[in-house]
Short mmCIF file of C-alpha atoms in Angstrom, two decimals:
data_model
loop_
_atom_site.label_atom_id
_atom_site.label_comp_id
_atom_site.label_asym_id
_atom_site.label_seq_id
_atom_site.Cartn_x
_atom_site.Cartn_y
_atom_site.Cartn_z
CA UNK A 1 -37.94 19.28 -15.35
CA UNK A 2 -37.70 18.08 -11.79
CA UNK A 3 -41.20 16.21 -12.79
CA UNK A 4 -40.11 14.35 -15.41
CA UNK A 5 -36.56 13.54 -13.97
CA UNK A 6 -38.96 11.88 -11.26
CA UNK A 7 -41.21 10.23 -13.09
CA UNK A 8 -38.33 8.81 -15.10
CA UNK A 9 -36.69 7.31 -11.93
CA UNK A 10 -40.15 6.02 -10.73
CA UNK A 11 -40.38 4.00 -13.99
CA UNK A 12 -36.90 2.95 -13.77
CA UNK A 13 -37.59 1.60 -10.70
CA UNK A 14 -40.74 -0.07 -10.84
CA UNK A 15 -38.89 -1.81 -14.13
CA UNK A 16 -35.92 -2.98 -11.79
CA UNK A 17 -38.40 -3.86 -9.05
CA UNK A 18 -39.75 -5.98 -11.55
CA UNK A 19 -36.43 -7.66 -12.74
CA UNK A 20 -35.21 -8.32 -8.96
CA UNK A 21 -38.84 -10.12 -8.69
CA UNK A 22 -37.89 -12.27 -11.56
CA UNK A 23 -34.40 -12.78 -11.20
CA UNK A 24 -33.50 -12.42 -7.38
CA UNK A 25 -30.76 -9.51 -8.28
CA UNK A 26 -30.38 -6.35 -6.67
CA UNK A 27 -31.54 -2.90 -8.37
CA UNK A 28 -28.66 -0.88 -8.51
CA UNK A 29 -26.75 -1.72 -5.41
CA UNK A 30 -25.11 -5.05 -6.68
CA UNK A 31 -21.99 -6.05 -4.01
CA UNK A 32 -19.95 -4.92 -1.57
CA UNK A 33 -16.89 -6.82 0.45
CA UNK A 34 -14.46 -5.76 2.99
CA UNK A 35 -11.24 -7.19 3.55
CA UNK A 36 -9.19 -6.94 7.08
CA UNK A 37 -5.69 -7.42 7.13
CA UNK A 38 -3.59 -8.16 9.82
CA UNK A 39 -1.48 -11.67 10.06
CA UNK A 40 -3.15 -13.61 7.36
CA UNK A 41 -6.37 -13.73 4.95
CA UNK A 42 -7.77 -15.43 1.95
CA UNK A 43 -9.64 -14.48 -1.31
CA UNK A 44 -12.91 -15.59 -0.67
CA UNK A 45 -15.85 -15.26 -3.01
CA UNK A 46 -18.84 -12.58 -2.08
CA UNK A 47 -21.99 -12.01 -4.04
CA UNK A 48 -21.03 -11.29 -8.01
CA UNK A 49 -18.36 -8.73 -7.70
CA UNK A 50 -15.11 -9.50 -5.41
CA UNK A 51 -12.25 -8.38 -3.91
CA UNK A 52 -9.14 -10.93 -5.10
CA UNK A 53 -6.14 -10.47 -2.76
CA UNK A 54 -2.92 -12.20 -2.65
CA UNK A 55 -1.57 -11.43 0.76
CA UNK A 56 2.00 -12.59 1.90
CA UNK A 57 2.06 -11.25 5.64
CA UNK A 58 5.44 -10.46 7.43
CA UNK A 59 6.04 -9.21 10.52
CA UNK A 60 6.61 -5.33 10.94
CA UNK A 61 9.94 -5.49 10.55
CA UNK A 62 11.72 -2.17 9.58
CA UNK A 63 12.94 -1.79 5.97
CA UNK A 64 10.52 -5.04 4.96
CA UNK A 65 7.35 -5.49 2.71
CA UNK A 66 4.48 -7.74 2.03
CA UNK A 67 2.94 -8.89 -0.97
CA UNK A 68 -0.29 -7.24 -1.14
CA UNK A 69 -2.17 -7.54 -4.70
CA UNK A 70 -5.87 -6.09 -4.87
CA UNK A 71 -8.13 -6.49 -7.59
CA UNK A 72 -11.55 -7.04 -8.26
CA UNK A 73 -13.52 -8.85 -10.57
CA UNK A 74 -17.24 -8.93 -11.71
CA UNK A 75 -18.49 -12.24 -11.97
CA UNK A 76 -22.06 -11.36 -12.48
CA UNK A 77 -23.79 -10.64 -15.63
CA UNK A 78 -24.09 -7.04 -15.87
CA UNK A 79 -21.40 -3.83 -16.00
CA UNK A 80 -20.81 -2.11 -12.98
CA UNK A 81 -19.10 0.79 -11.54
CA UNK A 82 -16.55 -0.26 -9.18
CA UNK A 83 -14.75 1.77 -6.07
CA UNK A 84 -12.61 0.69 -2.77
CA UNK A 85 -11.18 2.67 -0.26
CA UNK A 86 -10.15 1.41 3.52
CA UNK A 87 -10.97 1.62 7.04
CA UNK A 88 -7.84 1.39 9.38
CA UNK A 89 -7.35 0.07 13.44
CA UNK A 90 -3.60 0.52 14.51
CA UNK A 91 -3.40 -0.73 18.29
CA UNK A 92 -0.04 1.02 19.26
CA UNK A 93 1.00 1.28 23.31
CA UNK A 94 0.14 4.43 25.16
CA UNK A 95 3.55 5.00 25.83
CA UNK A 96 4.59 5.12 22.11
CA UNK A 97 7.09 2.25 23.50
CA UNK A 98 9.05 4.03 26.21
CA UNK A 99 9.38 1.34 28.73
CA UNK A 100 8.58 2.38 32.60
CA UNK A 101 10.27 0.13 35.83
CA UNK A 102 8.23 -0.23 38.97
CA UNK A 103 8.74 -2.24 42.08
CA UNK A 104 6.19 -4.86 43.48
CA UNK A 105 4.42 -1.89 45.25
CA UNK A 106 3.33 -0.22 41.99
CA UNK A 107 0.43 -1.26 40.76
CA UNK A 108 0.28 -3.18 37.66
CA UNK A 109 3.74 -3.42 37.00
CA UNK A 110 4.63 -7.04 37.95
CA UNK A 111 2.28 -8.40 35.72
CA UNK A 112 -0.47 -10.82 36.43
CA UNK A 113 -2.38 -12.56 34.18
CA UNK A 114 -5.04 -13.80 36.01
CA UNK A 115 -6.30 -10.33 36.94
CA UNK A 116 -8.62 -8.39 35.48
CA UNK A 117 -6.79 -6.58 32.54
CA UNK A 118 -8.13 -3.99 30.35
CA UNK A 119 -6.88 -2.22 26.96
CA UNK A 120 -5.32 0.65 29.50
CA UNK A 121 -3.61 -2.19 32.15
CA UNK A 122 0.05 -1.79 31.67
CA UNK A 123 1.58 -4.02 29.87
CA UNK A 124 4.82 -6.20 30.45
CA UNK A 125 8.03 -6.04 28.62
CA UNK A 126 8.62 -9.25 27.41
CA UNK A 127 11.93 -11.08 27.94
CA UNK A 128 12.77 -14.06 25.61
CA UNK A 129 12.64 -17.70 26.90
CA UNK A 130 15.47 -18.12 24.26
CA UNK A 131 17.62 -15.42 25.60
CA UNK A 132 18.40 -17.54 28.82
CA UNK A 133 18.18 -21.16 27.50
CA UNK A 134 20.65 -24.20 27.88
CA UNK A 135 21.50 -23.67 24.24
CA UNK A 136 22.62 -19.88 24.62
CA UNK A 137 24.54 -21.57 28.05
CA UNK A 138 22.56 -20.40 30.55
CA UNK A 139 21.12 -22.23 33.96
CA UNK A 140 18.51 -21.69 36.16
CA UNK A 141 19.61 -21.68 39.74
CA UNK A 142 17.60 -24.37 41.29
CA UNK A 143 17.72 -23.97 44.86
CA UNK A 144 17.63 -20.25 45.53
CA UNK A 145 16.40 -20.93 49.12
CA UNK A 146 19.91 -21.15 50.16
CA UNK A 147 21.90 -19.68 46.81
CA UNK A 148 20.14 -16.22 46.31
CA UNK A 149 18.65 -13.59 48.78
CA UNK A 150 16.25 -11.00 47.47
CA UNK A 151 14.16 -12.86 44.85
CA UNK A 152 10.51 -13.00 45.14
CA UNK A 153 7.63 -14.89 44.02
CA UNK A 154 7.54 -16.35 40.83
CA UNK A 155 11.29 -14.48 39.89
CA UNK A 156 14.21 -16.75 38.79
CA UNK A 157 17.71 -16.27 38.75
CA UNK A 158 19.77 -17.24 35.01
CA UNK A 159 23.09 -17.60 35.20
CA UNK A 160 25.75 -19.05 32.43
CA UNK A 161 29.58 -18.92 33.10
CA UNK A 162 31.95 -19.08 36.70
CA UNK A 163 35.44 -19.65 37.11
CA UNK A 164 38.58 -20.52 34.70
CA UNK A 165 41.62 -22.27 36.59
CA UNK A 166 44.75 -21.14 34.86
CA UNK A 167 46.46 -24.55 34.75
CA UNK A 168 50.33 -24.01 35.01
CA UNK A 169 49.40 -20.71 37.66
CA UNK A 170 46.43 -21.47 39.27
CA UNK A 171 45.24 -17.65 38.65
CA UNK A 172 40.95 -17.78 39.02
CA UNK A 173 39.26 -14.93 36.64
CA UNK A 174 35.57 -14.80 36.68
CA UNK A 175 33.47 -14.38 33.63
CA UNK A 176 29.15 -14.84 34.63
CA UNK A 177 26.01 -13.38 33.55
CA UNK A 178 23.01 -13.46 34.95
CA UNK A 179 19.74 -12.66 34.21
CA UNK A 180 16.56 -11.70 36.85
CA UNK A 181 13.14 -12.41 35.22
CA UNK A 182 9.61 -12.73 36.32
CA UNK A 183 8.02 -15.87 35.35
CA UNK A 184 4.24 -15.10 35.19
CA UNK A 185 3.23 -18.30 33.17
CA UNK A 186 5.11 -21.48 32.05
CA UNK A 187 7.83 -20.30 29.90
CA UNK A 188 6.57 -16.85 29.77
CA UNK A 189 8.84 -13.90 31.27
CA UNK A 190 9.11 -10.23 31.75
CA UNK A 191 11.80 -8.13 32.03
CA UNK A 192 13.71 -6.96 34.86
CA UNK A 193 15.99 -4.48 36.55
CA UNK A 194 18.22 -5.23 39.46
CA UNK A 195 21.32 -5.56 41.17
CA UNK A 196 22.90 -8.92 41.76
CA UNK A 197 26.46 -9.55 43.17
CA UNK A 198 28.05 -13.11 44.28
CA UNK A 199 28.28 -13.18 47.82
CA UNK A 200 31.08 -15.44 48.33
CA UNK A 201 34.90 -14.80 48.02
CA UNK A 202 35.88 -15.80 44.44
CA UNK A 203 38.74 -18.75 46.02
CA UNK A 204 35.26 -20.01 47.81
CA UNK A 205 33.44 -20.42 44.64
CA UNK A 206 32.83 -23.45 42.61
CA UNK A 207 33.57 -23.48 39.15
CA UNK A 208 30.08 -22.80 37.75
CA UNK A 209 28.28 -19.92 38.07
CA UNK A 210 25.23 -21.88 39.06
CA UNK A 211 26.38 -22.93 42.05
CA UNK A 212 27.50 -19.47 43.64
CA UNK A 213 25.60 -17.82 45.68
CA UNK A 214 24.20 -14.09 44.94
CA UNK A 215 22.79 -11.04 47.05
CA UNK A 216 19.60 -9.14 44.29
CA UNK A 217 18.43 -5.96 45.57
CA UNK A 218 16.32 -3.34 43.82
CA UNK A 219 13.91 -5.34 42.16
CA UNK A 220 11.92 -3.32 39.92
CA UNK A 221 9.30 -4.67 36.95
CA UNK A 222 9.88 -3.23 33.08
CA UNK A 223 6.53 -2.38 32.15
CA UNK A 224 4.78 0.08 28.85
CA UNK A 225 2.70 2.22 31.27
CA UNK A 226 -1.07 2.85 30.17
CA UNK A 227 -1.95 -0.50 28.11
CA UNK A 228 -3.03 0.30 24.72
CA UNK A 229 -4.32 2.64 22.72
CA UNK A 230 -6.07 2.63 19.35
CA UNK A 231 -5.88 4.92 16.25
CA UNK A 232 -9.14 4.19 14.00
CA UNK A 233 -9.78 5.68 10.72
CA UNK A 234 -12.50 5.88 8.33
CA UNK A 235 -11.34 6.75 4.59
CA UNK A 236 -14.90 7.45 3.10
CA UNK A 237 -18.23 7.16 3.68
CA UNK A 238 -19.66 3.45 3.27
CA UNK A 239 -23.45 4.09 1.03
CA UNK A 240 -24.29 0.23 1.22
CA UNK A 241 -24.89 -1.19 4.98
CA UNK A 242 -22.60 -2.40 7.06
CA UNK A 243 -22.69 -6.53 7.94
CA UNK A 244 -25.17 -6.08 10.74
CA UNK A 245 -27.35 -4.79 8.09
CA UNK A 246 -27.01 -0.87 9.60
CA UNK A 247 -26.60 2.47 7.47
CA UNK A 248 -23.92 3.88 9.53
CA UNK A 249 -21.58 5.33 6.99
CA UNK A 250 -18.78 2.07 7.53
CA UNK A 251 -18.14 -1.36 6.75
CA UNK A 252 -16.30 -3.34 9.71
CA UNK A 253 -15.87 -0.28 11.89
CA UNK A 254 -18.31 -0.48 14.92
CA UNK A 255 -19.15 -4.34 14.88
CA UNK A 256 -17.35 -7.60 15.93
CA UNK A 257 -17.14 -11.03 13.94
CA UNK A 258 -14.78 -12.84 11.29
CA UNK A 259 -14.12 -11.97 8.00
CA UNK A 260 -12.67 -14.38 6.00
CA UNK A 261 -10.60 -15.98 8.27
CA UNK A 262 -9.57 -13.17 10.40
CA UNK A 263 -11.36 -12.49 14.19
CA UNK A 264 -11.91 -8.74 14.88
CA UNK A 265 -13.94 -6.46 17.34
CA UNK A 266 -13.73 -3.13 16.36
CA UNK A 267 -17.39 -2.38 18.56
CA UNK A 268 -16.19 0.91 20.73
CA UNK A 269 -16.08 -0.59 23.92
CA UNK A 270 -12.94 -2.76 22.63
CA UNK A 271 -11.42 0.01 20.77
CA UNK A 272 -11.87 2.04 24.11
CA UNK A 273 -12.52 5.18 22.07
CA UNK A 274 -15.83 7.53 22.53
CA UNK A 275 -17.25 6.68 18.94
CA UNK A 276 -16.28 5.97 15.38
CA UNK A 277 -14.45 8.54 13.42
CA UNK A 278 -16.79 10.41 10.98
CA UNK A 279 -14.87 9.63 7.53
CA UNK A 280 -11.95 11.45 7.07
CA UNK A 281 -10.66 11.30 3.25
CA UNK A 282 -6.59 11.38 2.91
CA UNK A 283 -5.85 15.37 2.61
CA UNK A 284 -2.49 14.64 2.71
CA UNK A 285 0.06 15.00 -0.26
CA UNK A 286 1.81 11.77 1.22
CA UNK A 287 -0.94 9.71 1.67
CA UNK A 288 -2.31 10.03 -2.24
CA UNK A 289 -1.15 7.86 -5.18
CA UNK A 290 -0.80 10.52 -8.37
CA UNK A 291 1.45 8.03 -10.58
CA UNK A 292 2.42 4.68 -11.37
CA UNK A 293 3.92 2.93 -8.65
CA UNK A 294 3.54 5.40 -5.91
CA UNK A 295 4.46 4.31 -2.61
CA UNK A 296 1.85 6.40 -0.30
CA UNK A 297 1.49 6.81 3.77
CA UNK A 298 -1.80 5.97 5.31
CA UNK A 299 -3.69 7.82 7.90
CA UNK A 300 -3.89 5.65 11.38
CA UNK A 301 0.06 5.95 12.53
CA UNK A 302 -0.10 9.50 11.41
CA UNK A 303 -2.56 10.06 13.52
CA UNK A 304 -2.02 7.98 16.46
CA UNK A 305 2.13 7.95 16.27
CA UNK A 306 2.83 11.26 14.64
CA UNK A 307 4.77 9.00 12.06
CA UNK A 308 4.42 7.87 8.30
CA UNK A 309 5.91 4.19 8.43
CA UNK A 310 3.45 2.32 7.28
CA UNK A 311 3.24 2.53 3.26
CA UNK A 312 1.00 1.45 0.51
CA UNK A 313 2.80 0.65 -2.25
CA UNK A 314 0.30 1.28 -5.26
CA UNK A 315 -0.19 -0.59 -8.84
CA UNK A 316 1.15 0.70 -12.56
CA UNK A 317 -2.70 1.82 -13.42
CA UNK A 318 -3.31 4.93 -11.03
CA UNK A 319 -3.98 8.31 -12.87
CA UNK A 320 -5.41 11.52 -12.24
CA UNK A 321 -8.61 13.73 -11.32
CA UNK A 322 -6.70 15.69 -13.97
CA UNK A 323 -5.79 13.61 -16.77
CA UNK A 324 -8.40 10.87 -16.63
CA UNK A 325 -8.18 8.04 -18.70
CA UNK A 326 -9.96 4.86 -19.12
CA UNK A 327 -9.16 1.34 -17.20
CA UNK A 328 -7.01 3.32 -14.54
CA UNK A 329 -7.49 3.73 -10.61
CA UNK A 330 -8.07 7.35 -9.37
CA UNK A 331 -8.66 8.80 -5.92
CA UNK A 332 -11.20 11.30 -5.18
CA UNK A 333 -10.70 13.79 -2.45
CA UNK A 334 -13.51 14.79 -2.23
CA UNK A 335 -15.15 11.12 -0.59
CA UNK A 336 -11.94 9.20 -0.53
CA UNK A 337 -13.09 6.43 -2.58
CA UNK A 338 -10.88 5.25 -5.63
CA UNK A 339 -12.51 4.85 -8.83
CA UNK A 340 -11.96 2.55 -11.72
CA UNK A 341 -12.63 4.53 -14.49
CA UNK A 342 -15.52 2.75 -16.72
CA UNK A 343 -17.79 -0.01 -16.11
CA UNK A 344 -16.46 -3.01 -15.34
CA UNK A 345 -17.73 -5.93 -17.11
CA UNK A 346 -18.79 -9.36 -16.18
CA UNK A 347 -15.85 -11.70 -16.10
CA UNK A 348 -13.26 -9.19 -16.24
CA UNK A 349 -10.84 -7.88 -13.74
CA UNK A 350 -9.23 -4.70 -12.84
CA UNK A 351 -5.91 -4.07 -12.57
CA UNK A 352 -4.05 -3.85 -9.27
CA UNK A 353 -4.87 -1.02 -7.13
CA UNK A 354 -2.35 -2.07 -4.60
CA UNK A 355 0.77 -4.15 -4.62
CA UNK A 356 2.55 -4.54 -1.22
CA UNK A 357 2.35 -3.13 2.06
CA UNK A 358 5.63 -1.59 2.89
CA UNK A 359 7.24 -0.80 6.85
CA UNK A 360 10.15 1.55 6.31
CA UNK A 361 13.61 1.52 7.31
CA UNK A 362 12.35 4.05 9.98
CA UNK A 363 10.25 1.86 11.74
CA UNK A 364 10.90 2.66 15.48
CA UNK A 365 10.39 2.26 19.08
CA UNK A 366 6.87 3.57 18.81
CA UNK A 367 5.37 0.44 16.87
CA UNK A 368 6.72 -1.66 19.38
CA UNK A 369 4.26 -4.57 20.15
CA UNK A 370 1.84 -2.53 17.78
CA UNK A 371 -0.89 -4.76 15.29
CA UNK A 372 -2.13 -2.85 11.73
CA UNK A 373 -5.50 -3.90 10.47
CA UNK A 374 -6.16 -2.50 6.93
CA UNK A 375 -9.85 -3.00 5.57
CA UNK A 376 -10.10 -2.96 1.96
CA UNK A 377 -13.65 -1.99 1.21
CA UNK A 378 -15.05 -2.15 -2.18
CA UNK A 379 -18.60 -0.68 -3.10
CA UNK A 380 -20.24 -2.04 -6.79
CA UNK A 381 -23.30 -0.73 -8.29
CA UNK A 382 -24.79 -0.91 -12.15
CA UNK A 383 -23.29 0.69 -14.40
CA UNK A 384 -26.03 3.31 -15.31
CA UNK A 385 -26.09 7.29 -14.57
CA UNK A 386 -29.09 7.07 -12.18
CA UNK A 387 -27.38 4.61 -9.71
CA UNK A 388 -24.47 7.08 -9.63
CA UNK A 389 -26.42 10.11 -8.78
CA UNK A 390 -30.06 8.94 -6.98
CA UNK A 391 -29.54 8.53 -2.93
CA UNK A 392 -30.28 5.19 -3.32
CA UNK A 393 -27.10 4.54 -5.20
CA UNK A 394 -23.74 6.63 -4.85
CA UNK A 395 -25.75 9.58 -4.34
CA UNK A 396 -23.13 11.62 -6.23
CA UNK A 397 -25.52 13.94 -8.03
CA UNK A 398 -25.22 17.97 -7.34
CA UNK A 399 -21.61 18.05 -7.19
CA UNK A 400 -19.58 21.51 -7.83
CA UNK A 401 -18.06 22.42 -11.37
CA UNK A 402 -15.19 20.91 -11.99
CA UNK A 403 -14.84 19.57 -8.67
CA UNK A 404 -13.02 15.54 -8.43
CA UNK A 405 -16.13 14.19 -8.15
CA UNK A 406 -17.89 15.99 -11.19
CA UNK A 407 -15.07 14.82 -13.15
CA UNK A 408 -15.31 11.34 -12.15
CA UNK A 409 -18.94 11.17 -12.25
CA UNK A 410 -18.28 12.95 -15.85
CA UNK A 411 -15.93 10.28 -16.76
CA UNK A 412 -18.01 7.36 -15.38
CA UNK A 413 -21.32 8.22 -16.95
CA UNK A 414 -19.12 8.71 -20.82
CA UNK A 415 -17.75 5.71 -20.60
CA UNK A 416 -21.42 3.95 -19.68
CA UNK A 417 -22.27 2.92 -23.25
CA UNK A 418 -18.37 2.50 -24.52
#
């Protein structure tokens, strides 16, 4: 049996070794295309079958969502068997957002950014230029040579308010704020803590606050302690090579380039993590789409956050391992690849498999100056029963009884001829 099954394959593939000849196509393994995700990207034709996005970015703003419509569609000439499933790089801070204060003798704090910084340097809390412009009423004090003691380099001194003169009895009340902030570049600032107090008696005082003079002591730098950190995960197990040409198991993860329109380096070095995650397929309840509509958690924050606030929100054609029907979207467990459930011919289109990308209402400190890269990976290969099962294709041959991926590959290989 294991003879003929053989010689069968051999023949098959001597006849589509003899078709690529002719035709320049592929045997079996037709297309594959990865798609990152982070501030912006376009739908951009690869080989005959395609991812097609529409991707509205926002910022991660808690209780918000983006558009995010995935498809794909066969443009080639012959049915295929279509599945997607994601790779995922969440740069978060190492201190989860909990901000640390350190005077000019510690080390990092009072940032520089002409040194040498890497993904672990700390990393400044930011203070906005807007916060302490002439349109929100503040002024720099420009001679602090002989208005302030106790700055240093490159600090400045905001200040907006002073005195009011009651007209008919002459009564002074003060009303000021200031602001202490280290300017590191033009226009660029980080946060401070200090103490500032006016040094001169309030009837010796002009009537703006930016001509008083002030005493600031305890300087001390606001700073996220550690750098960065990243939290990388690998859905399922990529069969076709990766873009450098490499069987490694995944698409993006491990190299460095641009992908329609979007820079990345996700090489280890720049990820500052040991290696790439074997794949890890979503175990979790939370994490996998069982209806219409779902709104599902994805793995990185999880994993790097201890937090679910990140959210898929999923398309109106999902079903079931258990209740499989044809034209739907179904996740397999067992891999953690999603399968559309028959051949997909040429110039058709499936429907959605996502819809938006959702950051909940909970969104908190920890994703503070954090940056989500979602790959959307698709894998496409003929349509026929060998190409499923032979290691050249899927390689999904031997599976267990009744297992998700003997029911898919069940489904898949009826529907071949429907």
């Amino acid at each position: 049996m294991k003879e003929r099954k053989k010689k069968k394959l051999l023949a098959i593939a001597a006849l589509l070794a003899l078709v690529a000849v002719i035709s320049g196509t592929f045997a079996w393994i037709t297309s594959q295309q990865q798609r990152i995700n982070r501030v912006e990207s376009a739908a951009v034709v690869d080989d005959s079958v395609t991812v097609n996005e529409k991707w509205e970015p926002k910022p991660m703003v808690p209780g918000t969502e983006a558009t995010k419509e995935v498809s794909v569609t066969n443009t080639g000439n012959a049915n295929v068997f279509v599945r997607v499933s994601y790779e995922e790089v969440l740069k978060h801070l190492a201190s989860k957002g909990v901000v640390s204060h350190g005077d000019n003798t510690v080390t990092g704090a009072k940032y520089d950014p002409s040194a040498t910084n890497t993904l672990t340097s700390h990393v400044p809390v930011k203070y906005s230029a807007d916060k302490i412009s002439t349109t929100n009423g503040f002024s720099e004090v420009t001679d602090p040579s002989t208005q302030v003691t106790g700055l240093e380099a490159k600090t400045k001194l905001f200040v907006k308010g002073g005195l009011t003169i009651d007209p008919t009895t002459s009564e002074r009340s003060v009303s000021y704020e200031a602001v202490v902030v280290h300017e590191y570049a033009t226009g660029e600032y980080q946060a401070m803590q200090y103490t500032i107090s006016p040094t001169e008696a309030i009837a010796d005082r002009a009537l703006a606050a930016k001509d008083w003079k002030f005493a600031i002591s305890d300087l001390k730098y606001s700073y996220y302690a550690g750098g960065y950190q990243n939290a990388v995960m690998n859905w399922a197990k990529s069969s076709l090579p990766n873009k450098d040409n490499t069987l490694t198991g995944h698409a993006l993860l491990g190299t460095t380039g641009n992908r329609h329109g979007v820079d990345y380096d996700y090489t280890i070095g720049t990820l500052g993590i040991a290696s790439i995650p074997t794949p890890t397929p979503a175990a979790d309840g939370d994490q996998i789409p069982l209806a219409n509509n779902d709104v599902k958690g994805v793995q990185a924050d999880k994993i790097g956050l201890s937090k679910t606030h990140i959210r898929i929100g999923y398309g109106t054609d999902i079903t079931t391992v258990a209740a499989l029907t044809a034209t739907k979207w179904v996740y397999n467990k067992d891999d953690g690849w999603f399968y559309f459930t028959e051949p997909l011919k040429p110039s058709v289109t499936t429907p959605d498999l996502l819809k938006k990308l959702i950051y909940d209402k909970d969104l908190g400190g920890k994703y503070t100056n954090a940056t989500y890269d979602l790959v959307v990976k698709m894998e496409a290969i003929q349509a026929t029963e060998e190409a499923l099962k032979d290691s050249a294709g899927w390689d999904l041959d031997g599976a267990t009884t009744g297992s998700d991926t003997d029911t898919i590959v069940q489904q898949l290989v009826a529907r071949i001829g429907a």
